[in-house]
Short mmCIF file of C-alpha atoms and ligand atoms in Angstrom, two decimals:
data_model
loop_
_atom_site.label_atom_id
_atom_site.label_comp_id
_atom_site.label_asym_id
_atom_site.label_seq_id
_atom_site.Cartn_x
_atom_site.Cartn_y
_atom_site.Cartn_z
CA MET K 1 -30.06 66.91 -33.20
CA THR K 2 -26.43 65.84 -33.14
CA GLN K 3 -25.54 62.25 -32.65
CA ASN K 4 -22.17 60.83 -31.78
CA ALA K 5 -23.14 57.81 -33.81
CA GLN K 6 -21.57 55.93 -36.62
CA ASN K 7 -24.40 53.78 -37.88
CA VAL K 8 -28.16 54.08 -37.89
CA TYR K 9 -30.66 51.40 -38.90
CA THR K 10 -34.27 52.36 -39.53
CA LEU K 11 -36.79 49.63 -38.77
CA ARG K 12 -40.05 50.39 -40.60
CA TYR K 13 -43.30 48.78 -39.46
CA PRO K 14 -46.05 47.47 -41.74
CA GLU K 15 -48.60 50.10 -42.83
CA ASN K 16 -51.51 48.67 -40.84
CA SER K 17 -49.49 48.08 -37.66
CA GLY K 18 -50.25 51.47 -36.13
CA PHE K 19 -46.52 52.20 -35.81
CA ASP K 20 -44.16 54.13 -37.97
CA GLU K 21 -40.50 53.36 -37.41
CA THR K 22 -37.75 52.72 -34.88
CA LYS K 23 -34.30 54.17 -35.29
CA ILE K 24 -31.51 51.99 -33.92
CA ILE K 25 -28.41 54.07 -33.38
CA PHE K 26 -25.11 52.25 -32.87
CA HIS K 27 -22.82 54.52 -30.85
CA LYS K 28 -19.11 53.82 -30.96
CA ASN K 29 -17.95 56.22 -28.25
CA SER K 30 -18.20 55.54 -24.51
CA PRO K 31 -21.59 56.33 -23.05
CA ASP K 32 -21.82 59.77 -21.46
CA LEU K 33 -25.56 59.97 -20.96
CA ASN K 34 -25.33 63.30 -19.19
CA LYS K 35 -23.84 64.92 -22.27
CA PHE K 36 -25.95 62.88 -24.66
CA PHE K 37 -29.37 63.65 -23.19
CA PHE K 38 -28.78 67.14 -21.83
CA GLU K 39 -26.51 68.64 -24.52
CA GLU K 40 -26.49 66.66 -27.76
CA ASN K 41 -30.04 65.32 -27.67
CA LYS K 42 -31.80 68.11 -25.79
CA THR K 43 -35.52 68.26 -26.40
CA ASP K 44 -38.41 70.41 -25.20
CA ALA K 45 -40.31 67.25 -24.40
CA ARG K 46 -40.07 66.11 -20.81
CA ARG K 47 -38.23 62.86 -20.27
CA LEU K 48 -38.94 60.29 -17.57
CA PHE K 49 -35.81 58.16 -17.29
CA VAL K 50 -36.21 54.65 -15.93
CA THR K 51 -33.34 52.52 -14.72
CA ASP K 52 -32.46 50.07 -11.94
CA THR K 53 -30.24 50.29 -8.85
CA THR K 54 -27.33 48.33 -10.39
CA ILE K 55 -27.18 50.37 -13.58
CA ALA K 56 -27.63 53.68 -11.75
CA ALA K 57 -24.48 52.86 -9.75
CA LEU K 58 -22.26 51.97 -12.73
CA PRO K 59 -19.18 54.22 -13.02
CA CYS K 60 -20.19 55.37 -16.51
CA MET K 61 -23.61 56.42 -15.16
CA ARG K 62 -22.41 58.43 -12.18
CA THR K 63 -22.38 61.88 -13.78
CA PHE K 64 -25.82 61.27 -15.21
CA THR K 65 -27.40 59.87 -12.06
CA SER K 66 -25.84 62.38 -9.68
CA SER K 67 -27.15 65.30 -11.73
CA PHE K 68 -30.66 64.45 -10.43
CA LYS K 69 -31.88 65.46 -6.97
CA ALA K 70 -33.74 62.96 -4.82
CA ASP K 71 -37.42 63.83 -4.37
CA ALA K 72 -38.27 64.52 -0.74
CA GLU K 73 -41.31 62.29 -1.15
CA SER K 74 -40.98 59.52 -3.68
CA HIS K 75 -43.86 59.46 -6.17
CA ALA K 76 -43.18 55.90 -7.08
CA GLY K 77 -44.33 53.95 -4.05
CA LYS K 78 -42.36 51.57 -1.90
CA THR K 79 -40.38 49.70 -4.54
CA ALA K 80 -38.55 52.58 -6.22
CA GLU K 81 -36.93 55.96 -5.70
CA THR K 82 -37.60 59.08 -7.73
CA PHE K 83 -35.40 62.05 -8.62
CA THR K 84 -35.79 65.33 -10.50
CA ARG K 85 -33.61 67.43 -12.74
CA GLY K 86 -35.33 70.55 -14.15
CA LYS K 87 -38.31 69.38 -16.23
CA ASP K 88 -37.11 65.75 -16.28
CA ALA K 89 -37.44 62.92 -13.77
CA LEU K 90 -35.64 59.68 -12.99
CA ILE K 91 -37.06 56.58 -11.38
CA ILE K 92 -34.74 53.88 -10.07
CA LEU K 93 -36.33 50.45 -9.74
CA GLY K 94 -35.00 47.32 -8.05
CA ALA K 95 -32.66 45.28 -10.28
CA GLY K 96 -33.47 41.98 -11.92
CA GLU K 97 -36.36 39.74 -12.92
CA LYS K 98 -37.95 39.69 -9.46
CA PHE K 99 -38.80 43.38 -9.92
CA LYS K 100 -40.40 42.80 -13.34
CA THR K 101 -43.83 43.26 -11.80
CA ILE K 102 -46.99 45.20 -12.49
CA GLU K 103 -46.17 47.18 -9.31
CA SER K 104 -42.91 48.39 -10.87
CA VAL K 105 -44.71 49.27 -14.11
CA LEU K 106 -47.36 51.19 -12.19
CA SER K 107 -44.67 53.02 -10.21
CA ILE K 108 -43.37 54.38 -13.52
CA VAL K 109 -46.88 55.46 -14.49
CA ARG K 110 -47.47 56.98 -11.04
CA THR K 111 -44.23 58.97 -11.21
CA ALA K 112 -45.29 60.43 -14.57
CA LEU K 113 -48.80 61.20 -13.34
CA GLU K 114 -47.73 62.88 -10.11
CA GLY K 115 -45.00 64.80 -11.97
CA ASN K 116 -47.72 66.15 -14.32
CA PHE K 117 -46.11 64.69 -17.42
CA ASN K 118 -48.23 65.30 -20.53
CA ARG K 119 -48.84 63.23 -23.66
CA ASN K 120 -45.78 64.68 -25.38
CA CYS K 121 -43.34 63.24 -22.89
CA ILE K 122 -40.81 60.49 -23.51
CA PHE K 123 -40.21 57.44 -21.31
CA THR K 124 -36.52 56.52 -21.60
CA GLY K 125 -35.54 53.07 -20.33
CA ILE K 126 -31.85 52.64 -19.51
CA GLY K 127 -31.15 49.02 -18.70
CA GLY K 128 -31.41 45.38 -19.56
CA GLY K 129 -34.41 43.53 -20.91
CA VAL K 130 -36.29 43.96 -17.64
CA VAL K 131 -36.09 47.77 -17.62
CA CYS K 132 -36.72 48.08 -21.38
CA ASP K 133 -39.76 45.74 -21.30
CA MET K 134 -41.32 47.59 -18.35
CA THR K 135 -40.55 51.09 -19.65
CA GLY K 136 -42.11 50.26 -23.01
CA PHE K 137 -45.18 48.77 -21.32
CA ALA K 138 -45.61 51.81 -19.04
CA ALA K 139 -45.22 54.10 -22.10
CA SER K 140 -47.93 52.13 -23.93
CA MET K 141 -50.38 52.73 -21.09
CA PHE K 142 -49.68 56.28 -19.89
CA LYS K 143 -52.27 58.62 -21.43
CA ARG K 144 -52.92 55.85 -24.02
CA GLY K 145 -49.37 55.98 -25.29
CA VAL K 146 -46.33 58.25 -25.06
CA LEU K 147 -43.00 57.90 -26.84
CA ALA K 148 -40.62 55.24 -25.58
CA GLU K 149 -36.89 55.16 -26.15
CA PHE K 150 -34.31 52.68 -24.89
CA VAL K 151 -30.66 52.63 -23.95
CA PRO K 152 -30.03 48.88 -23.62
CA THR K 153 -27.19 48.01 -21.22
CA THR K 154 -26.96 44.20 -21.45
CA LEU K 155 -25.90 42.05 -24.38
CA LEU K 156 -29.32 40.40 -24.32
CA ALA K 157 -31.09 43.75 -24.52
CA ASP K 158 -28.76 44.97 -27.31
CA VAL K 159 -29.33 41.99 -29.56
CA ASP K 160 -32.84 40.97 -28.60
CA ALA K 161 -35.02 42.53 -25.90
CA SER K 162 -34.86 46.21 -26.90
CA VAL K 163 -35.69 45.49 -30.56
CA GLY K 164 -39.09 44.39 -31.77
CA GLY K 165 -41.78 46.05 -29.70
CA LYS K 166 -42.62 43.29 -27.22
CA THR K 167 -43.12 44.95 -23.84
CA GLY K 168 -44.57 43.77 -20.56
CA CYS K 169 -43.96 42.27 -17.16
CA ASP K 170 -44.38 39.05 -15.25
CA PHE K 171 -47.64 38.34 -13.42
CA GLU K 172 -48.63 35.79 -10.76
CA SER K 173 -45.38 33.87 -11.35
CA TYR K 174 -46.00 33.67 -15.12
CA LYS K 175 -43.24 35.22 -17.21
CA ASN K 176 -44.24 38.08 -19.52
CA MET K 177 -47.91 37.29 -18.94
CA ILE K 178 -49.14 40.85 -19.48
CA GLY K 179 -47.88 43.37 -21.97
CA ALA K 180 -48.31 45.08 -25.30
CA PHE K 181 -46.70 45.39 -28.69
CA TYR K 182 -45.27 48.89 -28.39
CA PRO K 183 -41.95 49.63 -30.10
CA ALA K 184 -39.53 52.31 -28.97
CA LYS K 185 -39.04 55.32 -31.22
CA ASN K 186 -35.27 55.31 -30.75
CA ILE K 187 -32.87 52.67 -29.46
CA HIS K 188 -29.44 54.02 -28.56
CA ILE K 189 -26.93 51.20 -28.35
CA TRP K 190 -23.56 51.62 -26.69
CA SER K 191 -22.23 48.09 -26.63
CA SER K 192 -19.44 49.16 -24.27
CA PHE K 193 -22.03 48.83 -21.47
CA ILE K 194 -21.40 45.09 -21.88
CA GLN K 195 -17.93 45.48 -20.33
CA THR K 196 -19.34 45.72 -16.80
CA LEU K 197 -21.83 42.85 -17.13
CA PRO K 198 -21.33 39.96 -14.71
CA GLN K 199 -19.94 36.91 -16.55
CA ASN K 200 -23.14 34.86 -16.16
CA GLU K 201 -25.22 37.67 -17.73
CA PHE K 202 -22.69 37.97 -20.55
CA ILE K 203 -22.79 34.23 -21.29
CA SER K 204 -26.56 34.28 -21.10
CA GLY K 205 -26.83 37.11 -23.66
CA LEU K 206 -24.22 35.48 -25.86
CA ALA K 207 -26.50 32.51 -26.48
CA GLU K 208 -29.07 34.79 -28.14
CA ALA K 209 -26.30 36.30 -30.27
CA ILE K 210 -25.14 32.82 -31.33
CA LYS K 211 -28.76 31.92 -32.07
CA THR K 212 -29.06 34.99 -34.30
CA ALA K 213 -25.87 33.98 -36.10
CA PHE K 214 -27.19 30.44 -36.69
CA LEU K 215 -30.44 31.86 -38.04
CA PHE K 216 -29.23 34.69 -40.24
CA SER K 217 -25.48 35.05 -40.69
CA ALA K 218 -22.86 32.62 -41.99
CA GLU K 219 -20.20 35.27 -41.37
CA LEU K 220 -21.14 35.68 -37.72
CA THR K 221 -21.38 31.90 -37.26
CA GLU K 222 -17.78 31.62 -38.48
CA LEU K 223 -16.72 34.45 -36.17
CA PHE K 224 -18.13 32.57 -33.17
CA LEU K 225 -16.21 29.46 -34.21
CA SER K 226 -12.90 31.15 -35.00
CA GLN K 227 -12.68 34.08 -32.56
CA LYS K 228 -13.72 32.59 -29.26
CA ASP K 229 -10.88 34.26 -27.34
CA SER K 230 -11.72 37.75 -28.64
CA VAL K 231 -15.39 37.21 -27.87
CA MET K 232 -14.71 35.93 -24.36
CA LYS K 233 -12.25 38.78 -23.68
CA ARG K 234 -15.07 41.10 -24.76
CA GLU K 235 -12.84 42.92 -27.25
CA GLN K 236 -14.84 46.03 -27.95
CA ASP K 237 -14.59 46.05 -31.75
CA VAL K 238 -15.67 42.39 -31.85
CA LEU K 239 -18.62 43.13 -29.55
CA ASP K 240 -19.59 46.17 -31.66
CA GLY K 241 -19.72 43.96 -34.74
CA ILE K 242 -21.70 41.17 -33.07
CA VAL K 243 -24.22 43.57 -31.52
CA GLU K 244 -24.79 45.54 -34.69
CA GLN K 245 -25.23 42.48 -36.90
CA CYS K 246 -27.60 40.80 -34.44
CA ALA K 247 -29.71 43.90 -33.77
CA ARG K 248 -30.02 44.55 -37.52
CA ALA K 249 -30.97 40.92 -38.18
CA LYS K 250 -33.65 41.00 -35.49
CA ALA K 251 -34.94 44.36 -36.74
CA LYS K 252 -35.22 43.00 -40.28
CA ILE K 253 -37.29 40.00 -39.28
CA VAL K 254 -39.50 42.15 -37.05
CA SER K 255 -40.19 44.56 -39.92
CA GLU K 256 -41.22 41.60 -42.08
CA ASP K 257 -43.41 39.94 -39.45
CA PHE K 258 -44.25 42.39 -36.68
CA ARG K 259 -47.04 40.35 -35.02
CA GLU K 260 -45.23 37.01 -35.22
CA HIS K 261 -47.55 35.27 -37.67
CA GLY K 262 -44.69 33.85 -39.74
CA ASP K 263 -40.89 33.92 -39.86
CA ARG K 264 -40.49 35.86 -36.61
CA ALA K 265 -41.12 32.48 -34.96
CA PHE K 266 -37.61 31.54 -36.13
CA LEU K 267 -36.36 33.67 -33.23
CA ASN K 268 -37.78 30.98 -30.93
CA TYR K 269 -34.98 28.63 -32.03
CA GLY K 270 -33.92 26.73 -28.91
CA HIS K 271 -36.64 28.37 -26.82
CA THR K 272 -39.27 25.61 -26.63
CA PHE K 273 -36.75 23.18 -25.15
CA GLY K 274 -35.06 26.04 -23.26
CA HIS K 275 -38.20 27.36 -21.53
CA ALA K 276 -39.09 23.81 -20.50
CA LEU K 277 -35.64 23.33 -18.98
CA GLU K 278 -35.93 26.66 -17.09
CA SER K 279 -39.29 25.64 -15.70
CA VAL K 280 -38.38 22.02 -14.78
CA ALA K 281 -35.01 22.99 -13.25
CA GLY K 282 -36.71 25.71 -11.19
CA LEU K 283 -36.47 29.47 -11.56
CA GLY K 284 -32.90 30.80 -11.52
CA LYS K 285 -31.18 27.37 -11.62
CA VAL K 286 -30.10 27.85 -15.20
CA THR K 287 -29.85 31.20 -17.02
CA HIS K 288 -32.18 31.90 -19.92
CA GLY K 289 -29.28 31.92 -22.38
CA GLU K 290 -27.83 28.63 -21.14
CA ALA K 291 -31.29 27.08 -21.47
CA VAL K 292 -31.71 28.43 -25.02
CA ALA K 293 -28.25 27.15 -26.01
CA TRP K 294 -29.11 23.68 -24.67
CA GLY K 295 -32.45 23.97 -26.50
CA MET K 296 -30.65 24.62 -29.79
CA SER K 297 -28.54 21.53 -29.21
CA ARG K 298 -31.72 19.46 -28.73
CA ALA K 299 -33.38 21.02 -31.78
CA VAL K 300 -30.46 20.18 -34.05
CA CYS K 301 -30.55 16.61 -32.75
CA VAL K 302 -34.24 16.43 -33.78
CA SER K 303 -33.21 17.64 -37.27
CA LEU K 304 -30.46 15.03 -37.43
CA ALA K 305 -32.74 12.20 -36.26
CA ARG K 306 -35.29 13.19 -38.91
CA GLY K 307 -32.59 13.19 -41.54
CA VAL K 308 -33.31 16.78 -42.57
CA CYS K 309 -29.81 18.03 -41.79
CA SER K 310 -26.34 16.60 -42.32
CA LYS K 311 -24.20 15.13 -39.53
CA GLU K 312 -21.58 17.74 -40.38
CA PHE K 313 -24.05 20.59 -39.80
CA ALA K 314 -25.29 19.12 -36.51
CA ASP K 315 -21.72 18.59 -35.30
CA LYS K 316 -20.77 22.17 -36.16
CA THR K 317 -23.78 23.53 -34.27
CA LEU K 318 -22.95 21.41 -31.21
CA LYS K 319 -19.25 22.31 -31.43
CA THR K 320 -19.99 26.05 -31.52
CA LEU K 321 -22.24 25.80 -28.49
CA ALA K 322 -19.79 23.64 -26.54
CA LEU K 323 -16.96 26.08 -27.35
CA TYR K 324 -18.69 28.69 -25.18
CA GLY K 325 -19.29 26.23 -22.37
CA TYR K 326 -22.95 25.54 -23.06
CA GLU K 327 -24.22 22.06 -22.29
CA THR K 328 -25.25 20.02 -25.31
CA GLY K 329 -26.04 16.62 -23.76
CA ALA K 330 -29.48 15.00 -23.76
CA VAL K 331 -29.88 15.53 -20.01
CA HIS K 332 -28.87 18.95 -18.68
CA SER K 333 -26.91 18.92 -15.42
CA ALA K 334 -29.46 21.34 -13.88
CA LEU K 335 -31.78 18.30 -13.77
CA LYS K 336 -29.37 16.06 -11.91
CA ASN K 337 -31.49 16.07 -8.76
CA ILE K 338 -34.40 14.54 -10.65
CA PRO K 339 -34.45 10.75 -11.17
CA SER K 340 -33.07 10.15 -14.67
CA GLU K 341 -36.09 8.14 -15.85
CA LYS K 342 -38.33 11.15 -15.19
CA THR K 343 -36.43 14.06 -16.78
CA ALA K 344 -37.48 13.50 -20.40
CA THR K 345 -41.20 13.28 -19.57
CA LEU K 346 -41.03 16.34 -17.33
CA ILE K 347 -39.38 18.38 -20.11
CA LEU K 348 -41.91 17.08 -22.66
CA ASN K 349 -44.85 18.04 -20.43
CA ALA K 350 -43.39 21.49 -19.81
CA MET K 351 -42.96 21.97 -23.57
CA LYS K 352 -46.65 21.20 -24.05
CA LYS K 353 -47.52 24.00 -21.62
CA ASP K 354 -45.40 26.64 -23.42
CA LYS K 355 -47.60 29.64 -24.15
CA LYS K 356 -46.35 29.80 -27.73
CA ASN K 357 -47.55 26.26 -28.37
CA ASN K 358 -51.15 26.46 -29.59
CA SER K 359 -51.65 22.98 -30.99
CA ALA K 360 -51.75 19.52 -29.41
CA LYS K 361 -48.41 18.69 -31.02
CA ILE K 362 -45.27 20.60 -30.15
CA ARG K 363 -44.18 23.23 -32.66
CA LEU K 364 -40.44 23.44 -32.98
CA THR K 365 -38.15 25.83 -34.81
CA LEU K 366 -35.61 23.63 -36.60
CA GLN K 367 -32.74 24.03 -39.01
CA SER K 368 -31.90 21.89 -42.04
CA GLY K 369 -28.59 23.61 -42.66
CA PRO K 370 -26.74 26.89 -42.10
CA GLN K 371 -29.32 29.71 -42.00
CA GLN K 372 -31.99 27.26 -43.29
CA THR K 373 -34.78 27.48 -40.73
CA PHE K 374 -38.35 26.16 -40.63
CA VAL K 375 -41.10 25.55 -38.10
CA SER K 376 -42.53 22.06 -37.78
CA GLU K 377 -44.66 19.96 -35.48
CA ALA K 378 -42.92 17.17 -33.60
CA ASP K 379 -44.20 13.89 -32.15
CA ASP K 380 -43.72 13.06 -28.49
CA GLU K 381 -41.42 10.16 -29.46
CA GLU K 382 -39.15 12.44 -31.47
CA ILE K 383 -38.85 14.84 -28.55
CA LEU K 384 -38.32 12.09 -25.98
CA SER K 385 -35.57 10.51 -28.08
CA VAL K 386 -33.38 13.65 -27.92
CA LEU K 387 -33.98 13.96 -24.17
CA THR K 388 -32.69 10.50 -23.37
CA GLU K 389 -29.03 9.49 -23.27
CA GLN K 390 -28.36 7.03 -26.13
CA GLU K 391 -26.45 3.88 -25.16
N1 NAD C 1 -39.01 42.18 -25.32
C1 NAD C 1 -38.38 41.18 -25.88
O1 NAD C 1 -38.48 40.93 -27.09
C2 NAD C 1 -37.49 40.33 -25.04
C3 NAD C 1 -36.61 39.42 -25.63
C4 NAD C 1 -35.77 38.68 -24.81
C5 NAD C 1 -35.82 38.84 -23.43
N2 NAD C 1 -36.70 39.72 -22.89
C6 NAD C 1 -36.75 39.92 -21.44
O2 NAD C 1 -35.51 40.45 -21.02
C7 NAD C 1 -35.32 40.11 -19.64
C8 NAD C 1 -33.89 39.69 -19.43
O3 NAD C 1 -33.07 40.77 -19.80
P1 NAD C 1 -31.57 40.88 -19.28
O4 NAD C 1 -30.90 39.59 -19.48
O5 NAD C 1 -31.02 42.10 -19.88
O6 NAD C 1 -31.77 40.98 -17.70
P2 NAD C 1 -31.87 42.22 -16.67
O7 NAD C 1 -32.51 43.37 -17.30
O8 NAD C 1 -32.47 41.67 -15.45
O9 NAD C 1 -30.34 42.54 -16.41
C9 NAD C 1 -29.55 41.56 -15.79
C10 NAD C 1 -28.80 42.12 -14.58
O10 NAD C 1 -27.69 42.88 -15.06
C11 NAD C 1 -27.69 44.17 -14.48
N3 NAD C 1 -27.09 45.06 -15.48
C12 NAD C 1 -27.69 45.59 -16.56
N4 NAD C 1 -26.80 46.25 -17.31
C13 NAD C 1 -25.61 46.14 -16.68
C14 NAD C 1 -24.30 46.58 -16.99
N5 NAD C 1 -24.04 47.25 -18.12
N6 NAD C 1 -23.31 46.28 -16.12
C15 NAD C 1 -23.56 45.55 -14.99
N7 NAD C 1 -24.77 45.09 -14.66
C16 NAD C 1 -25.79 45.38 -15.51
C17 NAD C 1 -29.13 44.45 -14.16
O11 NAD C 1 -29.24 45.39 -13.14
C18 NAD C 1 -29.63 43.07 -13.73
O12 NAD C 1 -29.32 42.87 -12.39
C19 NAD C 1 -36.32 39.02 -19.31
O13 NAD C 1 -37.29 39.56 -18.46
C20 NAD C 1 -36.92 38.65 -20.65
O14 NAD C 1 -38.27 38.29 -20.55
C21 NAD C 1 -37.51 40.47 -23.66
#
């Protein structure tokens, strides 16, 4: 197997996890998936490629997509289209979170079943977190498990969603309610896919990259502070560096704590406040990344109020977030339609409902300094105080 790759990271899973390893391959050339999958990475195994309508239409995907012929009768059902090329198949799903449904997952399974795919096949997800999560979930179910591989195409999927084995879909308006731990065998990252991302998706993914820097890398934290222009211009070598460092950092913590019993919870930094904001503001009012960035600003204010971090550290965290346009005030502007005396209580109540919160008190991921992270329970008063504008 030839690979036009410069760097490979092997993520090994714990012995009793039932999984072996994931190879993360960082490609530095431009993506030519036609050449990559049908010349350089040819395999006797049948591949079922899964993507969405937006990605299928990207200029860099055209040669790949147009090499498939549309099936006269789609196997997938109403929500997707299917295509064939020799032994392989392609299913194109609707784009975005609203298609992250069990129906879409089952349409992948149905396409494989009706195409007579056997247990040795590979499900290859080409897309953002939505496509990768659903492809992995479908792979975990089909014939009790076939190989999954991913080509992430968003910044969020590069640095977060494609790595770590969490797969699934939304259900009955609950996000990621059903799913499985089922890591991909290979993750092929071409961070140049990021160049065509809409700005809001880029900024959303960037928050997870900044989070990873805060958690694990002083060097990357400095880069975000000092090279804002290069980051915002999406200079390719800068993006390559950010993506590789973040994906490696996530892979390392996953290999140490695959089932999230310990330090993997650090990755939730900003998320408890962030999820609550997303839910109180209403779906789609604020992007996931913007919510997480605001959540990190609230978390560092909890640390400061407790006296576990210095003012200098809190200021630097807030400054980095503000530099990229994220809101860091006690009351997020997405809540401006709600009477100000109610916002803090609504956020607090939403935090109590978070599915990752198992105890009566709210568990928060906090930092006491650069790359010094811990998980701690917080009182209602502590939470409310960082959700209320101080006079
Ligand atoms: N499994 C995990 O560990 C994990 C972690 C974080 C997030 N997630 C999940 O990831 C999902 C969000 O992922 P996302 O932000 O990648 O969203 P997404 O997959 O919906 O992609 C965002 C939009 O960008 C489009 N797009 C994708 N690549 C593009 C490109 N290169 N150029 C132009 N447009 C492109 C997509 O078609 C979509 O419309 C959520 O469902 C979330 O639950 C999973």
